[in-house]
């Protein structure tokens, strides 16, 4: 797994990922409803280059067939996370394959402070 950031190798950034059962709607401002599955310091690879996240720092997340899981990815240091903006509505399919669908979500401010449209 990788994230995209404007940060470069001179800047250490803290990335963490949380998840929750089901859809994220109704949980955007409830940090206690989310479970941490990743927390690590990494060096950013800069704009346009994926910043790889160390797999050994992840807690395994099992996703059963026909279920939904929401993920919250954020950086808590310098730099800016770069992510896709979608013109589709929240909950619509952003991309999929035979095994999984990735749905349009929202950008949430650091520590669940604000909500920013379809992402």
mmCIF file with all atom_site columns, C-alpha atoms in Angstrom:
data_model
loop_
_atom_site.group_PDB
_atom_site.id
_atom_site.type_symbol
_atom_site.label_atom_id
_atom_site.label_alt_id
_atom_site.label_comp_id
_atom_site.label_asym_id
_atom_site.label_entity_id
_atom_site.label_seq_id
_atom_site.pdbx_PDB_ins_code
_atom_site.Cartn_x
_atom_site.Cartn_y
_atom_site.Cartn_z
_atom_site.occupancy
_atom_site.B_iso_or_equiv
_atom_site.pdbx_formal_charge
_atom_site.auth_seq_id
_atom_site.auth_comp_id
_atom_site.auth_asym_id
_atom_site.auth_atom_id
_atom_site.pdbx_PDB_model_num
ATOM 1   C CA . UNK A 1 1   ? 0.000   0.000   0.000   1.00 0.00 ? 1   UNK A CA 1
ATOM 2   C CA . UNK A 1 2   ? 1.190   3.500   -0.752  1.00 0.00 ? 2   UNK A CA 1
ATOM 3   C CA . UNK A 1 3   ? 0.057   7.067   -0.208  1.00 0.00 ? 3   UNK A CA 1
ATOM 4   C CA . UNK A 1 4   ? 0.761   10.124  -2.318  1.00 0.00 ? 4   UNK A CA 1
ATOM 5   C CA . UNK A 1 5   ? 2.201   13.221  -0.684  1.00 0.00 ? 5   UNK A CA 1
ATOM 6   C CA . UNK A 1 6   ? 4.018   16.397  -1.566  1.00 0.00 ? 6   UNK A CA 1
ATOM 7   C CA . UNK A 1 7   ? 6.583   15.550  1.142   1.00 0.00 ? 7   UNK A CA 1
ATOM 8   C CA . UNK A 1 8   ? 10.070  14.546  0.085   1.00 0.00 ? 8   UNK A CA 1
ATOM 9   C CA . UNK A 1 9   ? 12.779  12.370  1.601   1.00 0.00 ? 9   UNK A CA 1
ATOM 10  C CA . UNK A 1 10  ? 14.006  15.279  3.743   1.00 0.00 ? 10  UNK A CA 1
ATOM 11  C CA . UNK A 1 11  ? 10.713  15.286  5.649   1.00 0.00 ? 11  UNK A CA 1
ATOM 12  C CA . UNK A 1 12  ? 9.584   12.533  8.015   1.00 0.00 ? 12  UNK A CA 1
ATOM 13  C CA . UNK A 1 13  ? 5.806   12.166  8.031   1.00 0.00 ? 13  UNK A CA 1
ATOM 14  C CA . UNK A 1 14  ? 3.541   10.175  10.304  1.00 0.00 ? 14  UNK A CA 1
ATOM 15  C CA . UNK A 1 15  ? 0.864   8.206   8.478   1.00 0.00 ? 15  UNK A CA 1
ATOM 16  C CA . UNK A 1 16  ? -1.900  6.367   10.215  1.00 0.00 ? 16  UNK A CA 1
ATOM 17  C CA . UNK A 1 17  ? -4.831  4.337   9.002   1.00 0.00 ? 17  UNK A CA 1
ATOM 18  C CA . UNK A 1 18  ? -7.981  3.442   10.889  1.00 0.00 ? 18  UNK A CA 1
ATOM 19  C CA . UNK A 1 19  ? -10.949 1.319   9.826   1.00 0.00 ? 19  UNK A CA 1
ATOM 20  C CA . UNK A 1 20  ? -14.478 0.539   10.939  1.00 0.00 ? 20  UNK A CA 1
ATOM 21  C CA . UNK A 1 21  ? -17.151 -2.014  10.069  1.00 0.00 ? 21  UNK A CA 1
ATOM 22  C CA . UNK A 1 22  ? -19.679 -0.887  7.501   1.00 0.00 ? 22  UNK A CA 1
ATOM 23  C CA . UNK A 1 23  ? -19.981 2.392   5.656   1.00 0.00 ? 23  UNK A CA 1
ATOM 24  C CA . UNK A 1 24  ? -18.267 5.479   7.066   1.00 0.00 ? 24  UNK A CA 1
ATOM 25  C CA . UNK A 1 25  ? -21.413 7.642   6.998   1.00 0.00 ? 25  UNK A CA 1
ATOM 26  C CA . UNK A 1 26  ? -22.400 8.530   10.537  1.00 0.00 ? 26  UNK A CA 1
ATOM 27  C CA . UNK A 1 27  ? -18.833 7.943   11.767  1.00 0.00 ? 27  UNK A CA 1
ATOM 28  C CA . UNK A 1 28  ? -17.061 10.924  10.177  1.00 0.00 ? 28  UNK A CA 1
ATOM 29  C CA . UNK A 1 29  ? -16.887 12.803  13.484  1.00 0.00 ? 29  UNK A CA 1
ATOM 30  C CA . UNK A 1 30  ? -16.624 9.810   15.833  1.00 0.00 ? 30  UNK A CA 1
ATOM 31  C CA . UNK A 1 31  ? -12.925 8.884   16.198  1.00 0.00 ? 31  UNK A CA 1
ATOM 32  C CA . UNK A 1 32  ? -13.771 6.311   18.892  1.00 0.00 ? 32  UNK A CA 1
ATOM 33  C CA . UNK A 1 33  ? -15.678 4.219   16.330  1.00 0.00 ? 33  UNK A CA 1
ATOM 34  C CA . UNK A 1 34  ? -12.489 3.592   14.324  1.00 0.00 ? 34  UNK A CA 1
ATOM 35  C CA . UNK A 1 35  ? -9.725  1.023   15.010  1.00 0.00 ? 35  UNK A CA 1
ATOM 36  C CA . UNK A 1 36  ? -6.106  1.787   14.225  1.00 0.00 ? 36  UNK A CA 1
ATOM 37  C CA . UNK A 1 37  ? -4.527  -0.626  11.725  1.00 0.00 ? 37  UNK A CA 1
ATOM 38  C CA . UNK A 1 38  ? -1.381  1.318   10.770  1.00 0.00 ? 38  UNK A CA 1
ATOM 39  C CA . UNK A 1 39  ? 0.844   3.939   12.410  1.00 0.00 ? 39  UNK A CA 1
ATOM 40  C CA . UNK A 1 40  ? 4.360   4.651   11.215  1.00 0.00 ? 40  UNK A CA 1
ATOM 41  C CA . UNK A 1 41  ? 6.860   7.331   10.309  1.00 0.00 ? 41  UNK A CA 1
ATOM 42  C CA . UNK A 1 42  ? 7.878   7.331   6.633   1.00 0.00 ? 42  UNK A CA 1
ATOM 43  C CA . UNK A 1 43  ? 9.841   9.520   4.256   1.00 0.00 ? 43  UNK A CA 1
ATOM 44  C CA . UNK A 1 44  ? 7.715   11.015  1.492   1.00 0.00 ? 44  UNK A CA 1
ATOM 45  C CA . UNK A 1 45  ? 8.617   10.302  -2.135  1.00 0.00 ? 45  UNK A CA 1
ATOM 46  C CA . UNK A 1 46  ? 7.281   13.640  -3.415  1.00 0.00 ? 46  UNK A CA 1
ATOM 47  C CA . UNK A 1 47  ? 4.502   14.671  -5.752  1.00 0.00 ? 47  UNK A CA 1
ATOM 48  C CA . UNK A 1 48  ? 3.664   12.067  -8.402  1.00 0.00 ? 48  UNK A CA 1
ATOM 49  C CA . UNK A 1 49  ? 5.591   9.259   -6.687  1.00 0.00 ? 49  UNK A CA 1
ATOM 50  C CA . UNK A 1 50  ? 3.980   6.643   -4.423  1.00 0.00 ? 50  UNK A CA 1
ATOM 51  C CA . UNK A 1 51  ? 5.233   6.654   -0.835  1.00 0.00 ? 51  UNK A CA 1
ATOM 52  C CA . UNK A 1 52  ? 5.312   2.991   0.146   1.00 0.00 ? 52  UNK A CA 1
ATOM 53  C CA . UNK A 1 53  ? 4.061   2.085   3.617   1.00 0.00 ? 53  UNK A CA 1
ATOM 54  C CA . UNK A 1 54  ? 5.975   -0.672  5.468   1.00 0.00 ? 54  UNK A CA 1
ATOM 55  C CA . UNK A 1 55  ? 3.798   -3.793  5.469   1.00 0.00 ? 55  UNK A CA 1
ATOM 56  C CA . UNK A 1 56  ? 5.188   -5.032  8.786   1.00 0.00 ? 56  UNK A CA 1
ATOM 57  C CA . UNK A 1 57  ? 3.537   -2.068  10.522  1.00 0.00 ? 57  UNK A CA 1
ATOM 58  C CA . UNK A 1 58  ? 0.004   -3.106  9.451   1.00 0.00 ? 58  UNK A CA 1
ATOM 59  C CA . UNK A 1 59  ? -2.529  -4.954  11.561  1.00 0.00 ? 59  UNK A CA 1
ATOM 60  C CA . UNK A 1 60  ? -4.328  -7.513  9.393   1.00 0.00 ? 60  UNK A CA 1
ATOM 61  C CA . UNK A 1 61  ? -7.842  -6.497  8.386   1.00 0.00 ? 61  UNK A CA 1
ATOM 62  C CA . UNK A 1 62  ? -10.108 -9.327  7.272   1.00 0.00 ? 62  UNK A CA 1
ATOM 63  C CA . UNK A 1 63  ? -12.920 -8.312  4.949   1.00 0.00 ? 63  UNK A CA 1
ATOM 64  C CA . UNK A 1 64  ? -15.594 -10.975 4.575   1.00 0.00 ? 64  UNK A CA 1
ATOM 65  C CA . UNK A 1 65  ? -17.414 -11.455 1.278   1.00 0.00 ? 65  UNK A CA 1
ATOM 66  C CA . UNK A 1 66  ? -20.400 -9.148  0.761   1.00 0.00 ? 66  UNK A CA 1
ATOM 67  C CA . UNK A 1 67  ? -19.367 -6.797  3.598   1.00 0.00 ? 67  UNK A CA 1
ATOM 68  C CA . UNK A 1 68  ? -18.291 -3.165  3.707   1.00 0.00 ? 68  UNK A CA 1
ATOM 69  C CA . UNK A 1 69  ? -15.333 -1.672  5.586   1.00 0.00 ? 69  UNK A CA 1
ATOM 70  C CA . UNK A 1 70  ? -14.419 1.993   5.777   1.00 0.00 ? 70  UNK A CA 1
ATOM 71  C CA . UNK A 1 71  ? -10.832 3.254   5.984   1.00 0.00 ? 71  UNK A CA 1
ATOM 72  C CA . UNK A 1 72  ? -9.510  6.601   7.226   1.00 0.00 ? 72  UNK A CA 1
ATOM 73  C CA . UNK A 1 73  ? -6.005  7.481   6.008   1.00 0.00 ? 73  UNK A CA 1
ATOM 74  C CA . UNK A 1 74  ? -4.239  10.590  7.283   1.00 0.00 ? 74  UNK A CA 1
ATOM 75  C CA . UNK A 1 75  ? -0.871  12.246  7.775   1.00 0.00 ? 75  UNK A CA 1
ATOM 76  C CA . UNK A 1 76  ? -0.141  13.996  11.034  1.00 0.00 ? 76  UNK A CA 1
ATOM 77  C CA . UNK A 1 77  ? 3.101   15.745  10.136  1.00 0.00 ? 77  UNK A CA 1
ATOM 78  C CA . UNK A 1 78  ? 4.395   18.102  7.483   1.00 0.00 ? 78  UNK A CA 1
ATOM 79  C CA . UNK A 1 79  ? 3.424   17.784  3.850   1.00 0.00 ? 79  UNK A CA 1
ATOM 80  C CA . UNK A 1 80  ? 0.143   17.410  2.102   1.00 0.00 ? 80  UNK A CA 1
ATOM 81  C CA . UNK A 1 81  ? -1.637  14.174  1.228   1.00 0.00 ? 81  UNK A CA 1
ATOM 82  C CA . UNK A 1 82  ? -2.632  14.018  -2.429  1.00 0.00 ? 82  UNK A CA 1
ATOM 83  C CA . UNK A 1 83  ? -5.844  12.167  -3.250  1.00 0.00 ? 83  UNK A CA 1
ATOM 84  C CA . UNK A 1 84  ? -8.432  11.855  -5.988  1.00 0.00 ? 84  UNK A CA 1
ATOM 85  C CA . UNK A 1 85  ? -11.421 14.136  -6.256  1.00 0.00 ? 85  UNK A CA 1
ATOM 86  C CA . UNK A 1 86  ? -14.570 12.513  -7.627  1.00 0.00 ? 86  UNK A CA 1
ATOM 87  C CA . UNK A 1 87  ? -17.567 14.083  -9.318  1.00 0.00 ? 87  UNK A CA 1
ATOM 88  C CA . UNK A 1 88  ? -19.583 10.996  -8.357  1.00 0.00 ? 88  UNK A CA 1
ATOM 89  C CA . UNK A 1 89  ? -21.737 10.844  -5.250  1.00 0.00 ? 89  UNK A CA 1
ATOM 90  C CA . UNK A 1 90  ? -20.543 9.358   -1.969  1.00 0.00 ? 90  UNK A CA 1
ATOM 91  C CA . UNK A 1 91  ? -21.120 5.596   -1.979  1.00 0.00 ? 91  UNK A CA 1
ATOM 92  C CA . UNK A 1 92  ? -20.947 5.153   -5.755  1.00 0.00 ? 92  UNK A CA 1
ATOM 93  C CA . UNK A 1 93  ? -18.338 2.780   -7.225  1.00 0.00 ? 93  UNK A CA 1
ATOM 94  C CA . UNK A 1 94  ? -15.023 4.580   -7.884  1.00 0.00 ? 94  UNK A CA 1
ATOM 95  C CA . UNK A 1 95  ? -13.244 1.479   -9.237  1.00 0.00 ? 95  UNK A CA 1
ATOM 96  C CA . UNK A 1 96  ? -13.642 -2.295  -8.998  1.00 0.00 ? 96  UNK A CA 1
ATOM 97  C CA . UNK A 1 97  ? -12.365 -5.699  -10.037 1.00 0.00 ? 97  UNK A CA 1
ATOM 98  C CA . UNK A 1 98  ? -13.759 -9.236  -9.724  1.00 0.00 ? 98  UNK A CA 1
ATOM 99  C CA . UNK A 1 99  ? -12.953 -9.296  -5.983  1.00 0.00 ? 99  UNK A CA 1
ATOM 100 C CA . UNK A 1 100 ? -13.664 -5.851  -4.637  1.00 0.00 ? 100 UNK A CA 1
ATOM 101 C CA . UNK A 1 101 ? -15.309 -2.466  -5.148  1.00 0.00 ? 101 UNK A CA 1
ATOM 102 C CA . UNK A 1 102 ? -13.758 0.795   -3.970  1.00 0.00 ? 102 UNK A CA 1
ATOM 103 C CA . UNK A 1 103 ? -16.489 3.323   -3.211  1.00 0.00 ? 103 UNK A CA 1
ATOM 104 C CA . UNK A 1 104 ? -16.343 7.113   -3.275  1.00 0.00 ? 104 UNK A CA 1
ATOM 105 C CA . UNK A 1 105 ? -15.875 8.456   0.234   1.00 0.00 ? 105 UNK A CA 1
ATOM 106 C CA . UNK A 1 106 ? -15.140 11.867  1.760   1.00 0.00 ? 106 UNK A CA 1
ATOM 107 C CA . UNK A 1 107 ? -12.069 13.755  2.791   1.00 0.00 ? 107 UNK A CA 1
ATOM 108 C CA . UNK A 1 108 ? -12.041 14.079  6.565   1.00 0.00 ? 108 UNK A CA 1
ATOM 109 C CA . UNK A 1 109 ? -9.979  16.728  8.286   1.00 0.00 ? 109 UNK A CA 1
ATOM 110 C CA . UNK A 1 110 ? -7.158  15.628  10.547  1.00 0.00 ? 110 UNK A CA 1
ATOM 111 C CA . UNK A 1 111 ? -8.565  13.980  13.648  1.00 0.00 ? 111 UNK A CA 1
ATOM 112 C CA . UNK A 1 112 ? -12.096 14.073  12.197  1.00 0.00 ? 112 UNK A CA 1
ATOM 113 C CA . UNK A 1 113 ? -12.412 17.885  12.452  1.00 0.00 ? 113 UNK A CA 1
ATOM 114 C CA . UNK A 1 114 ? -14.162 18.573  9.136   1.00 0.00 ? 114 UNK A CA 1
ATOM 115 C CA . UNK A 1 115 ? -15.690 16.840  6.094   1.00 0.00 ? 115 UNK A CA 1
ATOM 116 C CA . UNK A 1 116 ? -14.662 17.662  2.527   1.00 0.00 ? 116 UNK A CA 1
ATOM 117 C CA . UNK A 1 117 ? -16.876 16.358  -0.289  1.00 0.00 ? 117 UNK A CA 1
ATOM 118 C CA . UNK A 1 118 ? -16.492 13.335  -2.546  1.00 0.00 ? 118 UNK A CA 1
ATOM 119 C CA . UNK A 1 119 ? -13.014 11.809  -2.533  1.00 0.00 ? 119 UNK A CA 1
#
